[in-house]
JSON list of C-alpha atoms in Angstrom, two decimals:
[
{"chain": "A", "resi": 170, "resn": "MET", "atom": "CA", "xyz": [-35.36, -31.25, -26.91]},
{"chain": "A", "resi": 171, "resn": "ILE", "atom": "CA", "xyz": [-32.81, -31.98, -24.19]},
{"chain": "A", "resi": 172, "resn": "GLN", "atom": "CA", "xyz": [-29.98, -31.05, -26.56]},
{"chain": "A", "resi": 173, "resn": "ARG", "atom": "CA", "xyz": [-31.65, -27.69, -27.24]},
{"chain": "A", "resi": 174, "resn": "ILE", "atom": "CA", "xyz": [-31.93, -27.00, -23.53]},
{"chain": "A", "resi": 175, "resn": "ILE", "atom": "CA", "xyz": [-28.31, -27.90, -22.94]},
{"chain": "A", "resi": 176, "resn": "LYS", "atom": "CA", "xyz": [-27.23, -25.69, -25.87]},
{"chain": "A", "resi": 177, "resn": "HIS", "atom": "CA", "xyz": [-29.28, -22.79, -24.48]},
{"chain": "A", "resi": 178, "resn": "ILE", "atom": "CA", "xyz": [-27.67, -23.15, -21.03]},
{"chain": "A", "resi": 179, "resn": "ILE", "atom": "CA", "xyz": [-24.17, -23.23, -22.53]},
{"chain": "A", "resi": 180, "resn": "GLN", "atom": "CA", "xyz": [-24.87, -20.12, -24.62]},
{"chain": "A", "resi": 181, "resn": "LYS", "atom": "CA", "xyz": [-26.28, -18.28, -21.54]},
{"chain": "A", "resi": 182, "resn": "ARG", "atom": "CA", "xyz": [-23.19, -19.09, -19.41]},
{"chain": "A", "resi": 183, "resn": "TYR", "atom": "CA", "xyz": [-20.94, -17.99, -22.30]},
{"chain": "A", "resi": 184, "resn": "TYR", "atom": "CA", "xyz": [-22.54, -14.54, -22.55]},
{"chain": "A", "resi": 185, "resn": "MET", "atom": "CA", "xyz": [-22.47, -14.20, -18.75]},
{"chain": "A", "resi": 186, "resn": "LEU", "atom": "CA", "xyz": [-18.73, -14.89, -18.76]},
{"chain": "A", "resi": 187, "resn": "LEU", "atom": "CA", "xyz": [-18.22, -12.54, -21.71]},
{"chain": "A", "resi": 188, "resn": "GLY", "atom": "CA", "xyz": [-20.03, -9.77, -19.79]},
{"chain": "A", "resi": 189, "resn": "LEU", "atom": "CA", "xyz": [-17.86, -10.30, -16.73]},
{"chain": "A", "resi": 190, "resn": "ALA", "atom": "CA", "xyz": [-14.77, -10.11, -18.95]},
{"chain": "A", "resi": 191, "resn": "VAL", "atom": "CA", "xyz": [-15.92, -6.79, -20.42]},
{"chain": "A", "resi": 192, "resn": "VAL", "atom": "CA", "xyz": [-16.54, -5.34, -16.96]},
{"chain": "A", "resi": 193, "resn": "SER", "atom": "CA", "xyz": [-13.12, -6.51, -15.83]},
{"chain": "A", "resi": 194, "resn": "VAL", "atom": "CA", "xyz": [-11.37, -4.92, -18.83]},
{"chain": "A", "resi": 195, "resn": "SER", "atom": "CA", "xyz": [-13.30, -1.68, -18.34]},
{"chain": "A", "resi": 196, "resn": "SER", "atom": "CA", "xyz": [-12.32, -1.50, -14.67]},
{"chain": "A", "resi": 197, "resn": "CYS", "atom": "CA", "xyz": [-8.71, -2.13, -15.52]},
{"chain": "A", "resi": 198, "resn": "SER", "atom": "CA", "xyz": [-8.83, 0.66, -18.11]},
{"chain": "A", "resi": 199, "resn": "ILE", "atom": "CA", "xyz": [-10.16, 3.15, -15.56]},
{"chain": "A", "resi": 200, "resn": "LEU", "atom": "CA", "xyz": [-7.51, 2.16, -13.06]},
{"chain": "A", "resi": 201, "resn": "LYS", "atom": "CA", "xyz": [-4.83, 2.47, -15.72]},
{"chain": "A", "resi": 202, "resn": "GLY", "atom": "CA", "xyz": [-6.13, 5.85, -16.79]},
{"chain": "A", "resi": 203, "resn": "ASN", "atom": "CA", "xyz": [-5.85, 7.09, -13.18]},
{"chain": "A", "resi": 204, "resn": "SER", "atom": "CA", "xyz": [-2.46, 5.52, -12.50]},
{"chain": "A", "resi": 205, "resn": "GLU", "atom": "CA", "xyz": [0.63, 7.68, -12.39]},
{"chain": "A", "resi": 206, "resn": "ASP", "atom": "CA", "xyz": [2.04, 6.34, -15.67]},
{"chain": "A", "resi": 207, "resn": "GLY", "atom": "CA", "xyz": [-1.28, 6.52, -17.51]},
{"chain": "A", "resi": 208, "resn": "PHE", "atom": "CA", "xyz": [-2.21, 10.04, -16.37]},
{"chain": "A", "resi": 209, "resn": "TYR", "atom": "CA", "xyz": [0.27, 12.00, -18.49]},
{"chain": "A", "resi": 210, "resn": "ASN", "atom": "CA", "xyz": [-1.41, 11.36, -21.84]},
{"chain": "A", "resi": 211, "resn": "SER", "atom": "CA", "xyz": [-2.89, 13.39, -24.66]},
{"chain": "A", "resi": 212, "resn": "ARG", "atom": "CA", "xyz": [-6.45, 12.81, -23.35]},
{"chain": "A", "resi": 213, "resn": "ASN", "atom": "CA", "xyz": [-5.73, 14.79, -20.16]},
{"chain": "A", "resi": 214, "resn": "ALA", "atom": "CA", "xyz": [-3.17, 17.26, -21.60]},
{"chain": "A", "resi": 215, "resn": "LEU", "atom": "CA", "xyz": [-3.95, 20.95, -22.14]},
{"chain": "A", "resi": 216, "resn": "LYS", "atom": "CA", "xyz": [-1.55, 23.25, -23.96]},
{"chain": "A", "resi": 217, "resn": "VAL", "atom": "CA", "xyz": [-0.63, 26.46, -22.12]},
{"chain": "A", "resi": 218, "resn": "LYS", "atom": "CA", "xyz": [-0.70, 29.80, -23.92]},
{"chain": "A", "resi": 219, "resn": "SER", "atom": "CA", "xyz": [0.74, 32.83, -22.17]},
{"chain": "A", "resi": 220, "resn": "LYS", "atom": "CA", "xyz": [1.07, 36.50, -23.14]},
{"chain": "A", "resi": 221, "resn": "ASP", "atom": "CA", "xyz": [3.33, 38.95, -21.37]},
{"chain": "A", "resi": 222, "resn": "GLY", "atom": "CA", "xyz": [3.91, 41.89, -23.67]},
{"chain": "A", "resi": 223, "resn": "LEU", "atom": "CA", "xyz": [5.75, 45.16, -23.18]},
{"chain": "A", "resi": 224, "resn": "PHE", "atom": "CA", "xyz": [2.48, 47.06, -22.78]},
{"chain": "A", "resi": 225, "resn": "SER", "atom": "CA", "xyz": [0.32, 44.31, -21.27]},
{"chain": "A", "resi": 226, "resn": "SER", "atom": "CA", "xyz": [0.33, 42.21, -18.12]},
{"chain": "A", "resi": 227, "resn": "LEU", "atom": "CA", "xyz": [0.83, 38.45, -18.00]},
{"chain": "A", "resi": 228, "resn": "HIS", "atom": "CA", "xyz": [-2.20, 36.29, -18.60]},
{"chain": "A", "resi": 229, "resn": "VAL", "atom": "CA", "xyz": [-2.48, 32.59, -19.42]},
{"chain": "A", "resi": 230, "resn": "SER", "atom": "CA", "xyz": [-4.99, 30.14, -20.86]},
{"chain": "A", "resi": 231, "resn": "PHE", "atom": "CA", "xyz": [-5.21, 26.35, -21.14]},
{"chain": "A", "resi": 232, "resn": "GLY", "atom": "CA", "xyz": [-8.10, 24.30, -22.42]},
{"chain": "A", "resi": 233, "resn": "GLY", "atom": "CA", "xyz": [-11.25, 26.33, -21.88]},
{"chain": "A", "resi": 234, "resn": "TYR", "atom": "CA", "xyz": [-9.77, 28.26, -18.92]},
{"chain": "A", "resi": 235, "resn": "ALA", "atom": "CA", "xyz": [-8.45, 31.80, -19.25]},
{"chain": "A", "resi": 236, "resn": "THR", "atom": "CA", "xyz": [-7.14, 34.30, -16.73]},
{"chain": "A", "resi": 237, "resn": "GLY", "atom": "CA", "xyz": [-7.39, 38.06, -16.72]},
{"chain": "A", "resi": 238, "resn": "ASN", "atom": "CA", "xyz": [-4.27, 40.18, -16.46]},
{"chain": "A", "resi": 239, "resn": "LYS", "atom": "CA", "xyz": [-1.89, 39.64, -13.55]},
{"chain": "A", "resi": 240, "resn": "GLU", "atom": "CA", "xyz": [-2.31, 42.64, -11.25]},
{"chain": "A", "resi": 241, "resn": "LYS", "atom": "CA", "xyz": [-0.18, 43.73, -8.29]},
{"chain": "A", "resi": 242, "resn": "ASP", "atom": "CA", "xyz": [-1.37, 43.52, -4.65]},
{"chain": "A", "resi": 243, "resn": "VAL", "atom": "CA", "xyz": [-4.08, 41.45, -3.00]},
{"chain": "A", "resi": 244, "resn": "ASN", "atom": "CA", "xyz": [-7.36, 42.14, -1.24]},
{"chain": "A", "resi": 245, "resn": "GLY", "atom": "CA", "xyz": [-6.46, 42.93, 2.38]},
{"chain": "A", "resi": 246, "resn": "HIS", "atom": "CA", "xyz": [-9.78, 41.50, 3.62]},
{"chain": "A", "resi": 247, "resn": "ILE", "atom": "CA", "xyz": [-8.79, 38.13, 2.22]},
{"chain": "A", "resi": 248, "resn": "ILE", "atom": "CA", "xyz": [-5.03, 37.93, 2.72]},
{"chain": "A", "resi": 249, "resn": "SER", "atom": "CA", "xyz": [-3.44, 39.94, 5.52]},
{"chain": "A", "resi": 250, "resn": "PHE", "atom": "CA", "xyz": [-0.23, 38.15, 6.52]},
{"chain": "A", "resi": 251, "resn": "LYS", "atom": "CA", "xyz": [2.51, 40.11, 8.27]},
{"chain": "A", "resi": 252, "resn": "ASP", "atom": "CA", "xyz": [4.98, 38.82, 5.71]},
{"chain": "A", "resi": 253, "resn": "GLN", "atom": "CA", "xyz": [3.63, 39.37, 2.18]},
{"chain": "A", "resi": 254, "resn": "ARG", "atom": "CA", "xyz": [5.99, 39.28, -0.76]},
{"chain": "A", "resi": 255, "resn": "SER", "atom": "CA", "xyz": [5.24, 39.47, -4.49]},
{"chain": "A", "resi": 256, "resn": "PRO", "atom": "CA", "xyz": [1.47, 39.82, -4.00]},
{"chain": "A", "resi": 257, "resn": "PHE", "atom": "CA", "xyz": [-0.73, 39.56, -7.11]},
{"chain": "A", "resi": 258, "resn": "HIS", "atom": "CA", "xyz": [-4.28, 38.74, -8.13]},
{"chain": "A", "resi": 259, "resn": "PHE", "atom": "CA", "xyz": [-6.17, 37.86, -11.31]},
{"chain": "A", "resi": 260, "resn": "SER", "atom": "CA", "xyz": [-9.54, 36.63, -12.49]},
{"chain": "A", "resi": 261, "resn": "LEU", "atom": "CA", "xyz": [-10.30, 33.22, -13.99]},
{"chain": "A", "resi": 262, "resn": "LYS", "atom": "CA", "xyz": [-13.17, 32.20, -16.31]},
{"chain": "A", "resi": 263, "resn": "ASP", "atom": "CA", "xyz": [-14.19, 29.19, -18.30]},
{"chain": "A", "resi": 264, "resn": "GLY", "atom": "CA", "xyz": [-16.64, 28.43, -21.09]},
{"chain": "A", "resi": 265, "resn": "ASP", "atom": "CA", "xyz": [-19.39, 27.25, -18.70]},
{"chain": "A", "resi": 266, "resn": "GLY", "atom": "CA", "xyz": [-19.89, 30.60, -17.00]},
{"chain": "A", "resi": 267, "resn": "ASN", "atom": "CA", "xyz": [-17.78, 29.86, -13.93]},
{"chain": "A", "resi": 268, "resn": "ALA", "atom": "CA", "xyz": [-15.71, 32.76, -12.62]},
{"chain": "A", "resi": 269, "resn": "ALA", "atom": "CA", "xyz": [-13.28, 33.17, -9.71]},
{"chain": "A", "resi": 270, "resn": "SER", "atom": "CA", "xyz": [-10.97, 35.68, -8.15]},
{"chain": "A", "resi": 271, "resn": "VAL", "atom": "CA", "xyz": [-7.45, 34.42, -7.32]},
{"chain": "A", "resi": 272, "resn": "GLN", "atom": "CA", "xyz": [-5.23, 36.18, -4.74]},
{"chain": "A", "resi": 273, "resn": "ALA", "atom": "CA", "xyz": [-1.65, 35.01, -4.19]},
{"chain": "A", "resi": 274, "resn": "VAL", "atom": "CA", "xyz": [1.45, 35.89, -2.14]},
{"chain": "A", "resi": 275, "resn": "ILE", "atom": "CA", "xyz": [4.68, 34.39, -0.91]},
{"chain": "A", "resi": 276, "resn": "THR", "atom": "CA", "xyz": [4.84, 34.30, 2.88]},
{"chain": "A", "resi": 277, "resn": "GLY", "atom": "CA", "xyz": [6.77, 32.71, 5.71]},
{"chain": "A", "resi": 278, "resn": "ILE", "atom": "CA", "xyz": [5.61, 29.53, 7.44]},
{"chain": "A", "resi": 279, "resn": "LYS", "atom": "CA", "xyz": [5.00, 31.47, 10.71]},
{"chain": "A", "resi": 280, "resn": "ASP", "atom": "CA", "xyz": [2.11, 33.38, 9.15]},
{"chain": "A", "resi": 281, "resn": "LEU", "atom": "CA", "xyz": [0.36, 30.09, 8.37]},
{"chain": "A", "resi": 282, "resn": "GLN", "atom": "CA", "xyz": [0.59, 28.41, 11.78]},
{"chain": "A", "resi": 283, "resn": "ASN", "atom": "CA", "xyz": [-3.13, 28.88, 12.40]},
{"chain": "A", "resi": 284, "resn": "LYS", "atom": "CA", "xyz": [-3.97, 27.14, 9.11]},
{"chain": "A", "resi": 285, "resn": "ASN", "atom": "CA", "xyz": [-3.82, 23.59, 10.49]},
{"chain": "A", "resi": 286, "resn": "LEU", "atom": "CA", "xyz": [-0.98, 22.64, 8.20]},
{"chain": "A", "resi": 287, "resn": "PRO", "atom": "CA", "xyz": [0.09, 19.00, 7.56]},
{"chain": "A", "resi": 288, "resn": "ALA", "atom": "CA", "xyz": [3.16, 17.79, 9.41]},
{"chain": "A", "resi": 289, "resn": "LEU", "atom": "CA", "xyz": [5.32, 18.03, 6.34]},
{"chain": "A", "resi": 290, "resn": "MET", "atom": "CA", "xyz": [5.01, 21.83, 6.38]},
{"chain": "A", "resi": 291, "resn": "VAL", "atom": "CA", "xyz": [5.50, 22.42, 10.09]},
{"chain": "A", "resi": 292, "resn": "GLY", "atom": "CA", "xyz": [8.78, 23.00, 11.95]},
{"chain": "A", "resi": 293, "resn": "GLU", "atom": "CA", "xyz": [10.67, 24.86, 9.17]},
{"chain": "A", "resi": 294, "resn": "ASP", "atom": "CA", "xyz": [10.37, 28.46, 10.35]},
{"chain": "A", "resi": 295, "resn": "HIS", "atom": "CA", "xyz": [12.65, 29.80, 7.61]},
{"chain": "A", "resi": 296, "resn": "GLN", "atom": "CA", "xyz": [10.93, 28.29, 4.60]},
{"chain": "A", "resi": 297, "resn": "ASP", "atom": "CA", "xyz": [8.76, 30.29, 2.17]},
{"chain": "A", "resi": 298, "resn": "ILE", "atom": "CA", "xyz": [5.29, 29.18, 1.24]},
{"chain": "A", "resi": 299, "resn": "PHE", "atom": "CA", "xyz": [3.39, 30.15, -1.91]},
{"chain": "A", "resi": 300, "resn": "TYR", "atom": "CA", "xyz": [-0.18, 30.84, -0.79]},
{"chain": "A", "resi": 301, "resn": "ALA", "atom": "CA", "xyz": [-3.12, 31.27, -3.19]},
{"chain": "A", "resi": 302, "resn": "TRP", "atom": "CA", "xyz": [-6.80, 31.84, -2.40]},
{"chain": "A", "resi": 303, "resn": "ILE", "atom": "CA", "xyz": [-9.38, 30.92, -5.04]},
{"chain": "A", "resi": 304, "resn": "GLY", "atom": "CA", "xyz": [-12.78, 32.48, -4.41]},
{"chain": "A", "resi": 305, "resn": "GLY", "atom": "CA", "xyz": [-15.83, 31.52, -6.43]},
{"chain": "A", "resi": 306, "resn": "VAL", "atom": "CA", "xyz": [-18.25, 34.09, -7.79]},
{"chain": "A", "resi": 307, "resn": "ASN", "atom": "CA", "xyz": [-21.03, 31.72, -8.76]},
{"chain": "A", "resi": 308, "resn": "THR", "atom": "CA", "xyz": [-21.46, 28.46, -6.84]},
{"chain": "A", "resi": 309, "resn": "LEU", "atom": "CA", "xyz": [-17.77, 27.64, -6.52]},
{"chain": "A", "resi": 310, "resn": "ARG", "atom": "CA", "xyz": [-16.53, 27.10, -2.96]},
{"chain": "A", "resi": 311, "resn": "ASN", "atom": "CA", "xyz": [-13.50, 28.95, -1.64]},
{"chain": "A", "resi": 312, "resn": "TRP", "atom": "CA", "xyz": [-10.21, 27.09, -1.90]},
{"chain": "A", "resi": 313, "resn": "GLU", "atom": "CA", "xyz": [-6.68, 27.70, -0.65]},
{"chain": "A", "resi": 314, "resn": "LEU", "atom": "CA", "xyz": [-3.34, 26.43, -2.01]},
{"chain": "A", "resi": 315, "resn": "MET", "atom": "CA", "xyz": [-0.21, 26.24, 0.14]},
{"chain": "A", "resi": 316, "resn": "VAL", "atom": "CA", "xyz": [2.92, 24.84, -1.44]},
{"chain": "A", "resi": 317, "resn": "ARG", "atom": "CA", "xyz": [6.67, 25.13, -0.97]},
{"chain": "A", "resi": 318, "resn": "LYS", "atom": "CA", "xyz": [9.54, 24.59, -3.35]},
{"chain": "A", "resi": 319, "resn": "PRO", "atom": "CA", "xyz": [10.65, 20.94, -3.35]},
{"chain": "A", "resi": 320, "resn": "THR", "atom": "CA", "xyz": [14.23, 19.88, -2.70]},
{"chain": "A", "resi": 321, "resn": "ALA", "atom": "CA", "xyz": [16.05, 17.75, -5.28]},
{"chain": "A", "resi": 322, "resn": "ASP", "atom": "CA", "xyz": [15.57, 14.68, -3.10]},
{"chain": "A", "resi": 323, "resn": "GLU", "atom": "CA", "xyz": [11.82, 15.37, -2.72]},
{"chain": "A", "resi": 324, "resn": "LEU", "atom": "CA", "xyz": [11.46, 15.76, -6.46]},
{"chain": "A", "resi": 325, "resn": "SER", "atom": "CA", "xyz": [13.14, 12.40, -7.04]},
{"chain": "A", "resi": 326, "resn": "HIS", "atom": "CA", "xyz": [10.81, 10.69, -4.54]},
{"chain": "A", "resi": 327, "resn": "GLN", "atom": "CA", "xyz": [7.72, 12.66, -5.58]},
{"chain": "A", "resi": 328, "resn": "ASP", "atom": "CA", "xyz": [7.16, 13.75, -1.96]},
{"chain": "A", "resi": 329, "resn": "GLN", "atom": "CA", "xyz": [4.27, 15.87, -0.83]},
{"chain": "A", "resi": 330, "resn": "VAL", "atom": "CA", "xyz": [5.13, 19.54, -0.63]},
{"chain": "A", "resi": 331, "resn": "GLY", "atom": "CA", "xyz": [1.77, 21.19, -0.17]},
{"chain": "A", "resi": 332, "resn": "ILE", "atom": "CA", "xyz": [-2.00, 21.00, 0.00]},
{"chain": "A", "resi": 333, "resn": "PHE", "atom": "CA", "xyz": [-5.00, 22.32, -1.93]},
{"chain": "A", "resi": 334, "resn": "ARG", "atom": "CA", "xyz": [-8.26, 22.29, -0.01]},
{"chain": "A", "resi": 335, "resn": "SER", "atom": "CA", "xyz": [-11.77, 23.59, 0.52]},
{"chain": "A", "resi": 336, "resn": "VAL", "atom": "CA", "xyz": [-13.93, 23.19, 3.56]},
{"chain": "A", "resi": 337, "resn": "ASP", "atom": "CA", "xyz": [-14.77, 19.57, 2.71]},
{"chain": "A", "resi": 338, "resn": "GLU", "atom": "CA", "xyz": [-12.20, 18.33, 0.18]},
{"chain": "A", "resi": 339, "resn": "THR", "atom": "CA", "xyz": [-8.38, 18.09, 0.24]},
{"chain": "A", "resi": 340, "resn": "PHE", "atom": "CA", "xyz": [-5.81, 17.37, -2.45]},
{"chain": "A", "resi": 341, "resn": "SER", "atom": "CA", "xyz": [-2.15, 16.66, -1.65]},
{"chain": "A", "resi": 342, "resn": "VAL", "atom": "CA", "xyz": [0.40, 18.46, -3.84]},
{"chain": "A", "resi": 343, "resn": "HIS", "atom": "CA", "xyz": [3.57, 16.62, -4.85]},
{"chain": "A", "resi": 344, "resn": "GLY", "atom": "CA", "xyz": [6.65, 17.69, -6.79]},
{"chain": "A", "resi": 345, "resn": "ASN", "atom": "CA", "xyz": [8.37, 15.56, -9.39]},
{"chain": "A", "resi": 346, "resn": "ASN", "atom": "CA", "xyz": [11.27, 15.84, -11.85]},
{"chain": "A", "resi": 347, "resn": "ARG", "atom": "CA", "xyz": [9.90, 13.69, -14.68]},
{"chain": "A", "resi": 348, "resn": "PHE", "atom": "CA", "xyz": [10.58, 16.48, -17.23]},
{"chain": "A", "resi": 349, "resn": "MET", "atom": "CA", "xyz": [13.92, 17.66, -15.84]},
{"chain": "A", "resi": 350, "resn": "LYS", "atom": "CA", "xyz": [17.30, 16.94, -17.35]},
{"chain": "A", "resi": 351, "resn": "ALA", "atom": "CA", "xyz": [19.94, 15.29, -15.16]},
{"chain": "A", "resi": 352, "resn": "GLY", "atom": "CA", "xyz": [21.48, 17.82, -12.80]},
{"chain": "A", "resi": 353, "resn": "SER", "atom": "CA", "xyz": [18.91, 20.48, -13.60]},
{"chain": "A", "resi": 354, "resn": "SER", "atom": "CA", "xyz": [16.84, 22.32, -11.00]},
{"chain": "A", "resi": 355, "resn": "GLU", "atom": "CA", "xyz": [14.40, 23.78, -13.53]},
{"chain": "A", "resi": 356, "resn": "ASP", "atom": "CA", "xyz": [11.31, 22.44, -15.27]},
{"chain": "A", "resi": 357, "resn": "MET", "atom": "CA", "xyz": [9.55, 21.21, -12.15]},
{"chain": "A", "resi": 358, "resn": "CYS", "atom": "CA", "xyz": [6.14, 19.58, -12.18]},
{"chain": "A", "resi": 359, "resn": "TYR", "atom": "CA", "xyz": [3.53, 19.83, -9.46]},
{"chain": "A", "resi": 360, "resn": "GLU", "atom": "CA", "xyz": [0.97, 17.03, -9.10]},
{"chain": "A", "resi": 361, "resn": "PHE", "atom": "CA", "xyz": [-2.41, 17.23, -7.36]},
{"chain": "A", "resi": 362, "resn": "ARG", "atom": "CA", "xyz": [-3.53, 13.92, -5.88]},
{"chain": "A", "resi": 363, "resn": "LEU", "atom": "CA", "xyz": [-6.93, 12.93, -4.51]},
{"chain": "A", "resi": 364, "resn": "LYS", "atom": "CA", "xyz": [-6.74, 9.99, -2.12]},
{"chain": "A", "resi": 365, "resn": "GLY", "atom": "CA", "xyz": [-3.38, 9.03, -3.61]},
{"chain": "A", "resi": 366, "resn": "VAL", "atom": "CA", "xyz": [-4.48, 9.24, -7.24]},
{"chain": "A", "resi": 367, "resn": "THR", "atom": "CA", "xyz": [-3.02, 11.91, -9.56]},
{"chain": "A", "resi": 368, "resn": "VAL", "atom": "CA", "xyz": [-5.86, 14.00, -11.03]},
{"chain": "A", "resi": 369, "resn": "ALA", "atom": "CA", "xyz": [-4.08, 17.19, -12.11]},
{"chain": "A", "resi": 370, "resn": "ALA", "atom": "CA", "xyz": [-0.57, 18.38, -12.84]},
{"chain": "A", "resi": 371, "resn": "VAL", "atom": "CA", "xyz": [1.31, 21.40, -14.17]},
{"chain": "A", "resi": 372, "resn": "ARG", "atom": "CA", "xyz": [4.74, 21.72, -15.73]},
{"chain": "A", "resi": 373, "resn": "ILE", "atom": "CA", "xyz": [6.00, 25.04, -14.49]},
{"chain": "A", "resi": 374, "resn": "ASN", "atom": "CA", "xyz": [8.95, 26.00, -16.67]},
{"chain": "A", "resi": 375, "resn": "GLY", "atom": "CA", "xyz": [10.22, 25.15, -20.14]},
{"chain": "A", "resi": 376, "resn": "ASP", "atom": "CA", "xyz": [7.44, 23.72, -22.28]},
{"chain": "A", "resi": 377, "resn": "GLN", "atom": "CA", "xyz": [4.61, 24.59, -19.91]},
{"chain": "A", "resi": 378, "resn": "LYS", "atom": "CA", "xyz": [1.74, 22.14, -19.91]},
{"chain": "A", "resi": 379, "resn": "VAL", "atom": "CA", "xyz": [-1.29, 21.25, -17.84]},
{"chain": "A", "resi": 380, "resn": "TRP", "atom": "CA", "xyz": [-3.02, 17.91, -17.25]},
{"chain": "A", "resi": 381, "resn": "LEU", "atom": "CA", "xyz": [-6.55, 17.59, -15.85]},
{"chain": "A", "resi": 382, "resn": "ASP", "atom": "CA", "xyz": [-8.37, 14.31, -15.38]},
{"chain": "A", "resi": 383, "resn": "LYS", "atom": "CA", "xyz": [-11.45, 14.17, -17.65]},
{"chain": "A", "resi": 384, "resn": "GLN", "atom": "CA", "xyz": [-13.33, 12.17, -15.02]},
{"chain": "A", "resi": 385, "resn": "LEU", "atom": "CA", "xyz": [-13.44, 15.05, -12.53]},
{"chain": "A", "resi": 386, "resn": "ASN", "atom": "CA", "xyz": [-16.65, 17.06, -12.28]},
{"chain": "A", "resi": 387, "resn": "ARG", "atom": "CA", "xyz": [-16.60, 20.56, -13.84]},
{"chain": "A", "resi": 388, "resn": "LYS", "atom": "CA", "xyz": [-16.54, 22.54, -10.61]},
{"chain": "A", "resi": 389, "resn": "THR", "atom": "CA", "xyz": [-13.59, 20.56, -9.21]},
{"chain": "A", "resi": 390, "resn": "ARG", "atom": "CA", "xyz": [-11.72, 20.92, -12.50]},
{"chain": "A", "resi": 391, "resn": "PHE", "atom": "CA", "xyz": [-12.37, 24.69, -12.39]},
{"chain": "A", "resi": 392, "resn": "ALA", "atom": "CA", "xyz": [-11.04, 24.97, -8.82]},
{"chain": "A", "resi": 393, "resn": "LEU", "atom": "CA", "xyz": [-7.92, 23.01, -9.78]},
{"chain": "A", "resi": 394, "resn": "ALA", "atom": "CA", "xyz": [-7.50, 25.25, -12.85]},
{"chain": "A", "resi": 395, "resn": "GLY", "atom": "CA", "xyz": [-7.44, 28.24, -10.50]},
{"chain": "A", "resi": 396, "resn": "ALA", "atom": "CA", "xyz": [-4.65, 26.71, -8.42]},
{"chain": "A", "resi": 397, "resn": "ILE", "atom": "CA", "xyz": [-2.71, 25.70, -11.51]},
{"chain": "A", "resi": 398, "resn": "ALA", "atom": "CA", "xyz": [-3.09, 29.17, -13.03]},
{"chain": "A", "resi": 399, "resn": "SER", "atom": "CA", "xyz": [-1.69, 30.77, -9.86]},
{"chain": "A", "resi": 400, "resn": "LEU", "atom": "CA", "xyz": [1.44, 28.52, -10.13]},
{"chain": "A", "resi": 401, "resn": "LEU", "atom": "CA", "xyz": [1.87, 29.47, -13.77]},
{"chain": "A", "resi": 402, "resn": "MET", "atom": "CA", "xyz": [1.44, 33.18, -12.96]},
{"chain": "A", "resi": 403, "resn": "LYS", "atom": "CA", "xyz": [3.88, 33.04, -10.02]}
]
């Protein structure tokens, strides 16, 4: 009888330890999946398809996200900077019924001084900023993207070069040169980080590609898709 009790206790402790080990491995897997090195994988990758024909305007798609045609000009009630270069707009839809209007321009830093910019974007009066506004039609919040072109040194150090934010959530935008050949200034990649963790990225030139973290909720993924689409359309 005593031996049976002892055997039962040993078995119970064994399964408790086994359960803890499984939880530990699972946690490590999630952390690894969200780490910088583990993010650029086939699970998060979305192939980019773009069409820009002689008789049609540019439009792109990746995953379940598709833009309408790239059209000139922006809505003056939404974007009305004094300095507005290369203005364009397009629509974005996905397979879940979400829809958005995206307006984008290149402007000078002076026109954004009232935007409460992070310190990294203040004090350079001569620099150009790519500004995009993503407005939701259904229940999507309004978002704005502000990003500048990284320097070679910033790309090497993956420094922050912009922000993507709504009224209650902010992503930092970083540049990197992980896909660039030595001495090249093309093929940049922009990363979107949430609390320091990379959750989205887009390879701008060359073999264009998008990465979106599968763990994000659908509305956040859709908002990020709008920002990414604006960079691809730029």
